[in-house]
Coordinates of C-alpha atoms and ligand atoms in Angstrom, one line a residue:
M1 CA -12.9 -5.3 -20.4
L2 CA -11.5 -8.1 -18.1
V3 CA -8.0 -7.7 -16.7
L4 CA -6.2 -10.5 -14.9
G5 CA -4.0 -9.0 -12.2
I6 CA -0.9 -10.7 -10.6
E7 CA 0.8 -9.5 -7.4
T8 CA 3.9 -11.1 -5.9
S9 CA 6.0 -8.1 -4.7
C10 CA 6.3 -9.1 -1.1
D11 CA 4.7 -11.9 0.9
E12 CA 1.2 -12.2 -0.6
T13 CA 0.7 -14.4 -3.7
S14 CA -2.4 -12.9 -5.3
V15 CA -4.4 -13.2 -8.6
A16 CA -7.6 -11.3 -9.4
V17 CA -10.0 -10.7 -12.3
V18 CA -11.4 -7.2 -12.5
K19 CA -13.9 -5.8 -14.9
D20 CA -13.4 -2.3 -16.4
G21 CA -10.9 -1.4 -13.6
R22 CA -13.6 -1.1 -11.0
E23 CA -15.6 -4.3 -10.4
V24 CA -13.9 -7.3 -8.7
L25 CA -14.9 -10.7 -10.0
S26 CA -12.3 -12.5 -7.9
N27 CA -9.4 -11.5 -5.7
I28 CA -7.6 -14.6 -4.3
I29 CA -4.9 -13.8 -1.8
S30 CA -2.6 -16.4 -0.4
S31 CA -0.8 -14.9 2.6
Q32 CA 2.6 -16.1 3.7
V33 CA 2.4 -14.3 7.1
P34 CA 2.3 -17.6 9.1
I35 CA 5.5 -18.7 7.3
H36 CA 7.4 -15.5 8.0
E37 CA 6.0 -14.8 11.5
R38 CA 8.6 -16.9 13.3
F39 CA 11.5 -15.0 11.7
G40 CA 10.0 -11.6 12.8
G41 CA 9.8 -10.3 9.2
V42 CA 9.7 -11.3 5.6
V43 CA 12.6 -13.6 4.5
P44 CA 13.0 -12.7 0.7
E45 CA 14.3 -16.1 -0.5
I46 CA 11.5 -18.0 1.4
A47 CA 9.0 -15.6 -0.1
S48 CA 10.1 -16.3 -3.7
R49 CA 10.0 -20.1 -3.2
N50 CA 6.5 -19.9 -1.7
H51 CA 5.3 -17.7 -4.6
V52 CA 6.5 -20.4 -7.0
E53 CA 4.6 -23.0 -5.1
A54 CA 1.4 -21.0 -4.8
I55 CA 0.9 -19.1 -8.0
S56 CA -0.7 -21.7 -10.3
N57 CA -3.3 -22.7 -7.8
V58 CA -4.1 -19.1 -6.9
M59 CA -4.6 -18.3 -10.6
K60 CA -6.9 -21.3 -11.1
K61 CA -8.9 -20.3 -8.1
A62 CA -9.2 -16.7 -9.4
L63 CA -10.5 -17.8 -12.8
K64 CA -12.9 -20.2 -11.2
E65 CA -14.3 -17.8 -8.7
A66 CA -14.7 -15.1 -11.5
K67 CA -16.5 -17.8 -13.6
V68 CA -14.3 -17.1 -16.6
T69 CA -11.6 -18.9 -18.6
L70 CA -8.3 -17.5 -19.8
S71 CA -9.8 -16.9 -23.2
D72 CA -12.3 -14.3 -21.7
I73 CA -9.4 -12.2 -20.3
D74 CA -8.4 -9.1 -22.3
A75 CA -5.1 -8.3 -20.7
V76 CA -2.6 -9.7 -18.1
A77 CA -1.3 -7.1 -15.6
C78 CA 1.5 -7.9 -13.2
T79 CA 3.4 -5.9 -10.5
Y80 CA 7.0 -5.4 -11.8
G81 CA 8.2 -3.2 -9.0
P82 CA 8.9 -1.9 -6.5
G83 CA 9.4 -4.9 -4.2
L84 CA 11.6 -7.8 -3.5
V85 CA 13.4 -8.8 -6.7
G86 CA 13.0 -12.6 -6.3
A87 CA 9.4 -12.3 -5.3
L88 CA 8.6 -9.9 -8.2
L89 CA 10.3 -12.2 -10.7
V90 CA 7.9 -15.0 -10.0
G91 CA 4.8 -12.9 -10.9
V92 CA 6.6 -11.2 -13.8
S93 CA 7.7 -14.6 -15.3
Y94 CA 4.3 -16.1 -14.8
A95 CA 2.5 -13.2 -16.4
K96 CA 4.9 -13.2 -19.4
A97 CA 4.4 -16.9 -19.9
L98 CA 0.6 -16.5 -19.6
S99 CA 0.6 -13.5 -22.0
Y100 CA 2.7 -15.4 -24.6
A101 CA 0.8 -18.7 -24.4
S102 CA -2.6 -17.1 -24.6
N103 CA -1.7 -14.2 -26.9
K104 CA -3.0 -11.5 -24.6
P105 CA -1.4 -8.1 -24.0
L106 CA 1.0 -7.9 -21.1
V107 CA 0.8 -4.8 -18.8
G108 CA 3.6 -4.3 -16.4
T109 CA 2.2 -2.3 -13.5
N110 CA 3.7 -0.2 -10.7
H111 CA 2.8 -1.5 -7.2
I112 CA 2.3 2.0 -5.8
E113 CA -0.1 2.9 -8.6
G114 CA -1.9 -0.3 -7.6
H115 CA -2.3 0.9 -4.0
I116 CA -3.9 4.2 -5.3
A117 CA -6.2 2.2 -7.7
A118 CA -7.6 0.2 -4.8
N119 CA -9.7 3.3 -4.1
Y120 CA -11.2 3.2 -7.6
I121 CA -12.6 -0.2 -6.7
T122 CA -14.0 0.8 -3.3
H123 CA -15.3 4.2 -4.5
K124 CA -17.0 3.9 -7.9
D125 CA -17.5 7.7 -8.0
L126 CA -13.8 8.6 -7.4
K127 CA -12.0 10.3 -10.2
P128 CA -8.8 12.4 -10.4
P129 CA -7.8 15.1 -9.6
F130 CA -7.1 14.4 -5.9
I131 CA -4.3 14.2 -3.4
A132 CA -3.1 10.7 -2.5
L133 CA -1.3 9.8 0.7
I134 CA 0.3 6.4 0.2
I135 CA 1.4 4.8 3.5
S136 CA 2.7 1.3 3.4
G137 CA 5.4 -1.0 4.5
G138 CA 7.7 0.2 1.8
H139 CA 6.5 3.7 0.9
T140 CA 5.3 7.1 2.3
H141 CA 4.3 9.4 -0.5
L142 CA 2.1 12.4 -0.8
V143 CA 1.1 12.7 -4.5
Y144 CA -1.0 15.0 -6.6
I145 CA -3.0 12.7 -8.9
K146 CA -3.8 15.0 -11.8
D147 CA -5.2 12.2 -14.0
Y148 CA -5.1 8.4 -14.0
K149 CA -1.6 8.4 -15.5
N150 CA -0.4 11.9 -14.6
F151 CA 1.2 12.3 -11.1
E152 CA 3.3 14.8 -9.3
I153 CA 5.2 13.8 -6.1
L154 CA 4.6 16.5 -3.4
G155 CA 6.6 14.8 -0.6
K156 CA 8.1 11.5 0.4
T157 CA 10.0 10.0 3.3
R158 CA 13.6 10.7 3.6
D159 CA 14.3 7.6 5.7
D160 CA 12.0 4.9 6.9
A161 CA 8.6 4.1 5.4
I162 CA 5.8 4.6 7.9
G163 CA 4.9 0.9 7.9
E164 CA 8.5 0.0 8.5
A165 CA 8.5 2.2 11.6
F166 CA 5.2 0.5 12.8
D167 CA 6.8 -3.0 12.3
K168 CA 10.1 -2.1 14.0
V169 CA 8.4 -0.5 17.0
A170 CA 6.1 -3.5 17.3
R171 CA 9.0 -5.9 17.2
V172 CA 11.0 -4.0 19.8
I173 CA 8.2 -3.8 22.3
G174 CA 7.5 -7.5 21.8
L175 CA 4.4 -7.6 19.7
G176 CA 5.8 -9.6 16.8
Y177 CA 5.2 -9.5 13.0
P178 CA 3.3 -7.9 11.2
G179 CA 3.4 -5.1 13.7
G180 CA 1.0 -2.5 12.3
P181 CA -2.2 -4.3 13.2
K182 CA -0.9 -5.2 16.6
I183 CA 0.0 -1.6 17.5
D184 CA -3.4 -0.5 16.2
K185 CA -5.1 -2.9 18.7
L186 CA -2.8 -2.2 21.7
A187 CA -2.9 1.6 21.2
K188 CA -6.7 1.5 21.9
E189 CA -5.9 0.4 25.5
G190 CA -3.5 3.2 26.1
S191 CA -3.3 7.0 26.1
A192 CA -1.0 9.2 24.0
N193 CA 0.7 10.7 27.1
I194 CA 4.4 10.3 26.1
E195 CA 6.0 13.1 24.1
L196 CA 8.1 12.0 21.1
P197 CA 10.4 14.1 18.9
T198 CA 9.4 15.0 15.3
T199 CA 11.6 16.1 12.4
H200 CA 10.3 19.0 10.2
F201 CA 11.5 20.0 6.8
D202 CA 10.6 23.1 4.9
N203 CA 8.8 21.1 2.3
L204 CA 6.3 18.2 2.4
D205 CA 8.9 15.4 3.0
F206 CA 8.5 13.0 5.9
S207 CA 11.0 11.4 8.4
F208 CA 10.1 8.6 10.7
S209 CA 13.4 7.2 11.9
G210 CA 13.8 9.7 14.7
I211 CA 10.4 8.8 16.2
K212 CA 11.1 5.1 15.8
T213 CA 14.5 5.4 17.5
A214 CA 13.0 7.5 20.4
V215 CA 10.4 4.8 21.0
I216 CA 13.1 2.1 21.0
N217 CA 15.3 4.1 23.4
L218 CA 12.4 4.7 25.8
N219 CA 11.6 1.0 25.8
H220 CA 15.3 0.2 26.3
K221 CA 15.7 2.5 29.3
D222 CA 12.6 1.3 31.0
S223 CA 11.5 -2.2 30.0
N224 CA 8.4 -1.8 32.3
I225 CA 7.2 1.3 30.3
N226 CA 3.5 1.0 29.5
K227 CA 3.4 -0.5 26.0
A228 CA -0.1 0.6 25.3
D229 CA 0.7 4.2 26.1
L230 CA 3.8 4.0 24.0
S231 CA 1.9 2.5 21.1
A232 CA -0.8 5.2 21.4
S233 CA 1.8 8.0 21.6
F234 CA 3.7 6.6 18.5
E235 CA 0.4 6.4 16.6
K236 CA -0.6 9.9 17.5
T237 CA 2.8 11.4 16.7
V238 CA 2.9 9.9 13.2
T239 CA -0.7 10.7 12.5
D240 CA -0.3 14.4 13.5
I241 CA 2.5 14.6 10.9
L242 CA 0.5 12.9 8.2
I243 CA -2.4 15.3 8.8
E244 CA -0.3 18.4 8.9
H245 CA 1.4 17.6 5.6
T246 CA -1.8 16.6 3.9
L247 CA -3.5 19.8 5.0
N248 CA -0.5 21.8 3.7
A249 CA -0.7 20.0 0.4
S250 CA -4.4 20.6 0.2
K251 CA -4.0 24.3 0.8
K252 CA -1.1 24.6 -1.7
L253 CA -3.1 23.0 -4.5
N254 CA -6.6 24.1 -3.4
I255 CA -7.8 20.4 -3.6
N256 CA -9.9 19.0 -0.8
T257 CA -10.3 15.4 -2.0
I258 CA -7.9 13.2 -0.1
V259 CA -7.3 9.5 -0.9
L260 CA -5.5 7.2 1.6
A261 CA -3.8 4.1 0.3
G262 CA -1.4 1.3 1.3
G263 CA -1.3 -1.1 4.2
V264 CA -1.0 1.5 7.0
S265 CA -4.3 3.1 5.7
A266 CA -6.0 0.2 7.4
N267 CA -5.0 1.8 10.8
S268 CA -8.2 2.7 12.7
Y269 CA -6.7 5.7 14.5
I270 CA -5.3 7.2 11.3
R271 CA -8.7 6.7 9.5
E272 CA -10.6 8.2 12.4
K273 CA -8.4 11.3 12.5
F274 CA -8.6 11.8 8.7
V275 CA -12.4 11.4 8.7
E276 CA -12.6 14.1 11.3
L277 CA -11.2 16.5 8.6
E278 CA -14.5 16.1 6.7
K279 CA -16.2 18.0 9.5
T280 CA -13.4 20.4 10.7
N281 CA -11.8 21.2 7.3
N282 CA -14.6 20.5 4.8
M283 CA -12.6 17.7 3.1
K284 CA -13.7 14.6 1.4
I285 CA -11.7 11.6 2.6
Y286 CA -11.5 8.2 0.8
Y287 CA -9.8 5.0 1.8
P288 CA -10.0 1.4 0.5
E289 CA -11.9 -1.4 2.3
P290 CA -9.5 -3.3 4.5
V291 CA -8.8 -6.2 2.2
L292 CA -7.8 -3.7 -0.5
C293 CA -5.5 -1.7 1.7
T294 CA -2.8 -4.4 2.0
D295 CA -1.2 -6.1 -1.0
N296 CA -3.7 -7.8 -3.4
A297 CA -4.0 -8.4 -7.1
A298 CA -7.4 -6.6 -7.6
M299 CA -5.6 -3.2 -7.2
I300 CA -3.0 -4.3 -9.8
A301 CA -5.7 -5.3 -12.2
S302 CA -7.4 -1.9 -11.7
A303 CA -4.1 0.0 -12.2
G304 CA -3.3 -2.3 -15.1
Y305 CA -6.7 -1.4 -16.7
Y306 CA -5.9 2.3 -16.6
N307 CA -2.4 1.6 -18.0
Y308 CA -3.9 -0.4 -20.8
I309 CA -6.6 2.0 -21.9
N310 CA -3.9 4.8 -21.8
G311 CA -1.7 2.8 -24.2
V312 CA 0.8 1.5 -21.7
T313 CA 1.7 -2.2 -22.5
S314 CA 4.9 -4.2 -22.0
G315 CA 7.0 -6.5 -24.2
L316 CA 8.2 -9.9 -23.2
D317 CA 11.5 -8.3 -22.2
L318 CA 9.7 -6.9 -19.1
N319 CA 11.9 -7.3 -16.0
A320 CA 11.4 -7.0 -12.3
E321 CA 12.5 -3.6 -11.1
P322 CA 12.9 -3.7 -7.3
N323 CA 13.5 0.1 -7.0
L324 CA 10.9 1.2 -9.5
K325 CA 9.7 4.8 -8.7
L326 CA 6.3 6.2 -9.1
L327 CA 7.7 8.6 -11.6
N328 CA 10.8 7.7 -13.6
Ligands
LIG1 O1 0.8 -2.1 1.5 P1 1.4 -3.2 2.3 O2 0.6 -4.5 2.4 O3 2.8 -3.6 1.7 C1 3.7 -2.7 1.1 O4 3.5 -2.4 -0.1 O5 4.6 -2.3 1.8 O6 1.7 -2.7 3.7 C2 2.1 -3.5 4.7 C3 2.3 -2.6 5.9 C4 3.1 -3.3 7.1 O7 4.1 -2.4 7.5 C5 2.0 -3.4 8.1 O8 2.4 -3.4 9.4 C6 1.1 -2.2 7.8 O9 1.1 -2.1 6.4 N1 -0.3 -2.3 8.4 C7 -0.7 -1.5 9.4 C8 -2.0 -1.9 9.7 N2 -2.3 -3.0 8.8 C9 -1.2 -3.2 8.1 N3 -0.1 -0.5 10.0 C10 -0.8 0.1 11.0 N4 -2.1 -0.2 11.4 C11 -2.7 -1.3 10.7 N5 -4.0 -1.6 11.1
LIG2 ZN1 2.0 -2.8 -1.0

C-alpha cells in the first residue's frame, strides 16, 4: 500500500511516498530555516505563505522521485495538528483537494504520532509495546505505546517543551536559530561543571523552564561566562532528567524497549547517554536516523498508514487543530 504524506505544521514543507508504512520511496523536505533565521525563530505568517508557494513543487518532486503517479497512491495522509494553525491549514487544504480530485481516502494524522512512527521506518523490526520519549520543539511526552493506535501518557512537560528550552538558551547565549544543533556542537567543547537547579514532581511529569531561566540568569550576571561549559551543563542537566524519568517508567511497566523521537532526539549527547543504558540497564534503545528526527512527511505517511489500516480516515470537513493532543 502506498501512502502520500503531507507535513506543514511548522517551518518544513514536506511530501513523501511510503510503502506499507515502513519503506520510504521519497521524502522531499523544503526547509524554511534560512527564511526564519534572521528573525531568531519561526514567524507563523511567513511560514504559511512559504508553504503555499512550495507545496505543489514539493509534491511533484515526491511523486517523481518515488517513480509513481497520483493514481498509484492508495491514501493521502496529512498532519492536521498540533502545530501553527496557518501552516497546518496549507497542508490540510492541499490534502483535501488532492483526496477529492483523485478520489483517494484522506487520513488526518497527528504530528506526534508521526514522530513516533519515524522509528518504524528506521527500524523495520520495531513493534509495540514500548515506551516512547518524544522530545521536540513543541512537545515532551513519555508515552506507553501499547499498540500502533493504543497509547497511555505517562508524563509530560508542565511548562516549556525541551526543544523550546534548547532554542531559548541558544538565543540568549548568542548562538542563533535553530538553537538545538548549535548547543549540541558547542557543548562538545565544554565540560558540565556548572550546577543548575531541577524541578521534581512525584509523578513522571517534566519541567524545563526553571533550568532555562537559571541559564539565562547566569549568562546575564556574567556575560563572559564560558558558553561551552554552560551549554554542556544545560545538556547534562536535561539529559539526567530524561534518563531518570525513562528508567522510572521502564521499572513501573517492566518494559525495557525505549524509543526516542522528535527533533531533540537528534542530540548527540542525549543519544550517547541513552545508548549507555543498553549496557548498564539491559535496555534496547531505538532512535530515528537524523533526517527522520526533525519534521518530515515520511513519518506522517507511516503514521497515516497505521491509521488507515486501523480504520481511521477523515472526511472533507477535516480542519487544522493547532492544540491537538496525542489522546483526546
Ligand atoms: O521535531 P521538530 O522538528 O519540530 C517539532 O515538532 O517541534 O523539533 C525541532 C526542535 C527544535 O527545538 C530544535 O532546536 C531541536 O528540535 N533540535 C535539537 C537538535 N536538532 C534539532 N535539539 C538538540 N540537539 C540537536 N542536535
Ligand atoms: Zn515535529
